[in-house]
Short mmCIF file of C-alpha atoms in Angstrom, two decimals:
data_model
loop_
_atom_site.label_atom_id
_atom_site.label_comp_id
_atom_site.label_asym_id
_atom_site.label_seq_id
_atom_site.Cartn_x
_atom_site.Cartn_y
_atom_site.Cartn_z
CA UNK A 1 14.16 -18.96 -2.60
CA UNK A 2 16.80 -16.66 -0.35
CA UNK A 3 19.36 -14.96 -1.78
CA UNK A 4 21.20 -13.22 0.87
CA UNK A 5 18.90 -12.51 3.35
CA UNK A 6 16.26 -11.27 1.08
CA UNK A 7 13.04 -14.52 0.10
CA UNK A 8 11.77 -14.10 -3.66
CA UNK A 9 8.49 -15.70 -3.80
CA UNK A 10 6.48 -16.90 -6.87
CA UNK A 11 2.93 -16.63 -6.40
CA UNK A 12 1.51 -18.01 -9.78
CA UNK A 13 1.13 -16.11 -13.13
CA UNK A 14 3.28 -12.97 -12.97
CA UNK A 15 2.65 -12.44 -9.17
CA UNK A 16 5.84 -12.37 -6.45
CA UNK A 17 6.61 -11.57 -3.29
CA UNK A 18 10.10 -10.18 -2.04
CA UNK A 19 10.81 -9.87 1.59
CA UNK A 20 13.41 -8.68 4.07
CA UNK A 21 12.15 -5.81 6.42
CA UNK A 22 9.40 -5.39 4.07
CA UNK A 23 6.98 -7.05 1.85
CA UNK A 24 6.91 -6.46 -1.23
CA UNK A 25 4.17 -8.06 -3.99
CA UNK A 26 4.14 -7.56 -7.65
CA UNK A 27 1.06 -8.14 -9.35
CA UNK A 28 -0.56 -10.74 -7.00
CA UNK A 29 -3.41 -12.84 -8.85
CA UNK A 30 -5.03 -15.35 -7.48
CA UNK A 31 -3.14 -15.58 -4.22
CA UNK A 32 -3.97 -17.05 -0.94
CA UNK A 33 -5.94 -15.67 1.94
CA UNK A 34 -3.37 -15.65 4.05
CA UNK A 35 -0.01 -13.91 2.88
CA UNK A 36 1.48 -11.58 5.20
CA UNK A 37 0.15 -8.14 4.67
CA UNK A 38 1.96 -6.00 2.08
CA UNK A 39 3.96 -2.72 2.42
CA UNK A 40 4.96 -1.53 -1.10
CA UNK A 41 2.94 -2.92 -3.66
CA UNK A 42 4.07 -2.67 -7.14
CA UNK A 43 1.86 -2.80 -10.40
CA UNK A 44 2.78 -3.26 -14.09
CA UNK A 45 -0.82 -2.63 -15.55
CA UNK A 46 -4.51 -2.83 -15.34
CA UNK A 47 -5.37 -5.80 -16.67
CA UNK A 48 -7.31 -8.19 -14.75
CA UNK A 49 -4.69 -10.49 -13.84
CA UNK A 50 -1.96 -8.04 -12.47
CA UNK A 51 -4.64 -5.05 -10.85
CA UNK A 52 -7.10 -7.21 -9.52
CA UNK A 53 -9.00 -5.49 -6.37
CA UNK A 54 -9.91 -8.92 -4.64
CA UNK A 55 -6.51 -9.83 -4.65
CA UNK A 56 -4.99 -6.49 -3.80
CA UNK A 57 -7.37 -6.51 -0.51
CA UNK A 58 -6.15 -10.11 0.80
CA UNK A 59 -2.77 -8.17 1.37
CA UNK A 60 -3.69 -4.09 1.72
CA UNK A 61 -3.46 -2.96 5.28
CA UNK A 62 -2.95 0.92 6.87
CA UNK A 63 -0.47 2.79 4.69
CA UNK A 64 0.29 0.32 2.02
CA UNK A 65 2.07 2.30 -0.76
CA UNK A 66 0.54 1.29 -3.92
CA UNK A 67 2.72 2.16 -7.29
CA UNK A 68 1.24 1.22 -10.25
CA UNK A 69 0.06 3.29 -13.86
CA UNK A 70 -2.59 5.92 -14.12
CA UNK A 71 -4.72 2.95 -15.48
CA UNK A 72 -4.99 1.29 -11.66
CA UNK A 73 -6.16 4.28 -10.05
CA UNK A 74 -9.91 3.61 -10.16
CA UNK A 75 -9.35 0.20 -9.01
CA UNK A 76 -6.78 1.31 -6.17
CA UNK A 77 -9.42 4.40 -5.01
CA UNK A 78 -12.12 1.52 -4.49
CA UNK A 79 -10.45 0.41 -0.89
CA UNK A 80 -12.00 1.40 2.22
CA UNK A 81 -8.59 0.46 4.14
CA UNK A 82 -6.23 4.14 3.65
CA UNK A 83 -3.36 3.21 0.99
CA UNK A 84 -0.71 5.48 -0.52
CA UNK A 85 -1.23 5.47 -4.22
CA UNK A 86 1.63 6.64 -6.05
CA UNK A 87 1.06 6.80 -10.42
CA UNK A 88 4.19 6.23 -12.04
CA UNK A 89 5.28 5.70 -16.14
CA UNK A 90 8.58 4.33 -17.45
CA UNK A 91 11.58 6.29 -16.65
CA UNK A 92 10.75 7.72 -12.80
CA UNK A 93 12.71 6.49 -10.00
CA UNK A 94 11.79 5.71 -6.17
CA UNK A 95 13.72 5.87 -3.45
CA UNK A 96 12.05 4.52 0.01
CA UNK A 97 14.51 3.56 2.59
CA UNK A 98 16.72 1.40 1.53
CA UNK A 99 15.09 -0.07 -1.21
CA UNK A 100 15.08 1.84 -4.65
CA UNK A 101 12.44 1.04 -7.61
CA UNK A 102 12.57 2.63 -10.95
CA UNK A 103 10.12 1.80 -13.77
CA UNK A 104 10.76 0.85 -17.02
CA UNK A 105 9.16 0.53 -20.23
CA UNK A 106 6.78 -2.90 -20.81
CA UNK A 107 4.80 -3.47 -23.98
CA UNK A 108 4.32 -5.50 -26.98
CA UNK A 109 5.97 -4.88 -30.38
CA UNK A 110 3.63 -7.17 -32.42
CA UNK A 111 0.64 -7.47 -30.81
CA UNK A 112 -2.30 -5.28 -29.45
CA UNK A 113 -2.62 -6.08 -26.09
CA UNK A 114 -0.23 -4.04 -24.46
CA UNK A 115 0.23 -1.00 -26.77
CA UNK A 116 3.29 1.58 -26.06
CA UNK A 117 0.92 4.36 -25.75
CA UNK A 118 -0.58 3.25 -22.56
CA UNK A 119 2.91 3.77 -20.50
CA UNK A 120 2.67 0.52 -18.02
CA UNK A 121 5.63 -0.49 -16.42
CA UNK A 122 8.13 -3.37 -15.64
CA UNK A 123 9.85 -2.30 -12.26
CA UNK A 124 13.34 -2.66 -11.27
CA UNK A 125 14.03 -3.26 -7.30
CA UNK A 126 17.43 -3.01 -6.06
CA UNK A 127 18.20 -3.80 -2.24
CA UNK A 128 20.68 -5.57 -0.22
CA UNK A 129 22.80 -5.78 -3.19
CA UNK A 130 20.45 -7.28 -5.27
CA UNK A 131 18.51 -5.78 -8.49
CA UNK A 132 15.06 -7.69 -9.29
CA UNK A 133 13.64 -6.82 -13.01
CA UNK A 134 10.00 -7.68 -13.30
CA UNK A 135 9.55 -7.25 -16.50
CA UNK A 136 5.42 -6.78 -16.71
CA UNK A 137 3.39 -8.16 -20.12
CA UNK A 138 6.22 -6.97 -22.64
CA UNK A 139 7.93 -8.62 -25.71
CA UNK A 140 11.68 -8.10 -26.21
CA UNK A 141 12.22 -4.41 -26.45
CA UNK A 142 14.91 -2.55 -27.56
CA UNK A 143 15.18 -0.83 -24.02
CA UNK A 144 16.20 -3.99 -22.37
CA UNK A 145 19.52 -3.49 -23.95
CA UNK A 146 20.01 -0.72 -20.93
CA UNK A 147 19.80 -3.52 -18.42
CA UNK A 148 22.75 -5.47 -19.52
CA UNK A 149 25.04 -3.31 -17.03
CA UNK A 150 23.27 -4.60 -13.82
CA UNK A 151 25.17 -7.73 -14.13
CA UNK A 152 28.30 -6.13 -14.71
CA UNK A 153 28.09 -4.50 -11.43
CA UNK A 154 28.96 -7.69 -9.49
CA UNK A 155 25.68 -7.95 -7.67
CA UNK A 156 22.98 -10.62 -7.86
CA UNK A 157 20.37 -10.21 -11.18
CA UNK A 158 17.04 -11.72 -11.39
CA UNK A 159 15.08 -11.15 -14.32
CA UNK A 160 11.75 -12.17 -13.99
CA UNK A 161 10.39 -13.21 -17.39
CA UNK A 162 6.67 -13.92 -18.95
CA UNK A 163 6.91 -16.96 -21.13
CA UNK A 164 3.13 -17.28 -22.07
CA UNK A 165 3.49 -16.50 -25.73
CA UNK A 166 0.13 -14.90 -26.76
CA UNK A 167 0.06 -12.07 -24.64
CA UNK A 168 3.60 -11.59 -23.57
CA UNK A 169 7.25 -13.17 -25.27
CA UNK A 170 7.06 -17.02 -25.49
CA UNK A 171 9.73 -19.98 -23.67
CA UNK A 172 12.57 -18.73 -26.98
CA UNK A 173 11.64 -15.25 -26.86
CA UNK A 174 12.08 -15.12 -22.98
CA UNK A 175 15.35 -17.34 -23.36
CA UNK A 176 16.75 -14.38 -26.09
CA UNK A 177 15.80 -11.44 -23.62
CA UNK A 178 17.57 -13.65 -20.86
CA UNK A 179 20.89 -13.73 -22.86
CA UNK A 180 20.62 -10.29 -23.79
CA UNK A 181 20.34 -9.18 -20.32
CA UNK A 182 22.85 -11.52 -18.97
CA UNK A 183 21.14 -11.60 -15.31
CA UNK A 184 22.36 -14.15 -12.65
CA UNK A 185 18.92 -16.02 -12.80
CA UNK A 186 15.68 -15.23 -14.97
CA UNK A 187 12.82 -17.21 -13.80
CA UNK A 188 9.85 -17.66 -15.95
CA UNK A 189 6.35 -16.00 -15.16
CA UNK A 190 3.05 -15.07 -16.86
CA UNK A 191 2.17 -18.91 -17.27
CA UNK A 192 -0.11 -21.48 -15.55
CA UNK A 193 -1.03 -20.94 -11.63
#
């Protein structure tokens, strides 16, 4: 889909890309061989299916900047290709170029699989005008409540939303974060391929 001037591009599960002058992947699982090669890559956590190495080096090339938790960085060290690893936890902003990323707080409030503790991230993008959340594995949180201003800045919102249920929020969980967030579009992830 393009939204001025800028293609958002599912991937399958929670994976995306985002391009204008750059490109831009978040968690990309199970992707094809040939995707154009990335320069930011963002990461929410280090589970399998959002840090996965065989994926990461389909799309890695000289001076990718890899951002991801303290988690990735044994996976990220492994590639022979020279990347720019950068650890991040919730609350730190980025500023490269023209494109901005801060990193917000993902994890689940009734279940184990994605405890607080372990500081992985959702990541907010904001370029051309337009402000992408990806929200990583998380349930509602009460954080999210800070993101209903985004909207209210006249710019395009798109909330990227798991709706997988065991790990992450379910369909009704993601629809309630949706209308507390009030973005232009949410579009469902962290389900099927």
């Amino acid at each position: 889909m393009k939204i001025n001037g800028l293609e958002l591009k599912w991937l399958g599960h929670s994976g995306f890309q985002i391009k204008n002058s750059k490109v831009i992947y978040i968690d990309p699982y199970n992707i094809k061989d040939d995707l154009e090669k990335a320069d930011i890559i963002l990461i929410t956590h280090s589970h399998y299916d959002h840090c996965s190495f065989a994926d990461l080096d389909k799309i890695i090339k000289e001076g990718t900047r890899v951002i991801a938790p303290a988690d990735c960085q044994s996976t990220i060290a492994k590639f022979k290709t020279h990347v720019k690893m950068e650890i991040v936890e919730p609350g730190q902003e980025l500023e490269l170029g023209d494109i901005k990323i801060s990193t917000f707080p993902s994890y689940n409030i009734d279940k184990h699989f994605h405890p607080r503790n372990e500081s992985w991230v959702g990541y907010i993008v904001k370029m051309e005008g337009i402000t992408i959340y990806h929200s990583g594995d998380t349930d509602i949180i009460p954080e999210m409540q800070k993101l209903t201003g985004y909207k209210q800045q006249g710019k395009e919102f798109i909330a990227l939303l798991p709706v997988g249920g065991r790990f992450t929020m379910n369909a009704e969980e993601a629809s309630e974060a949706a209308n507390t967030i009030k973005p232009t579009l949410a579009i469902p992830m962290h389900w099927g391929n």
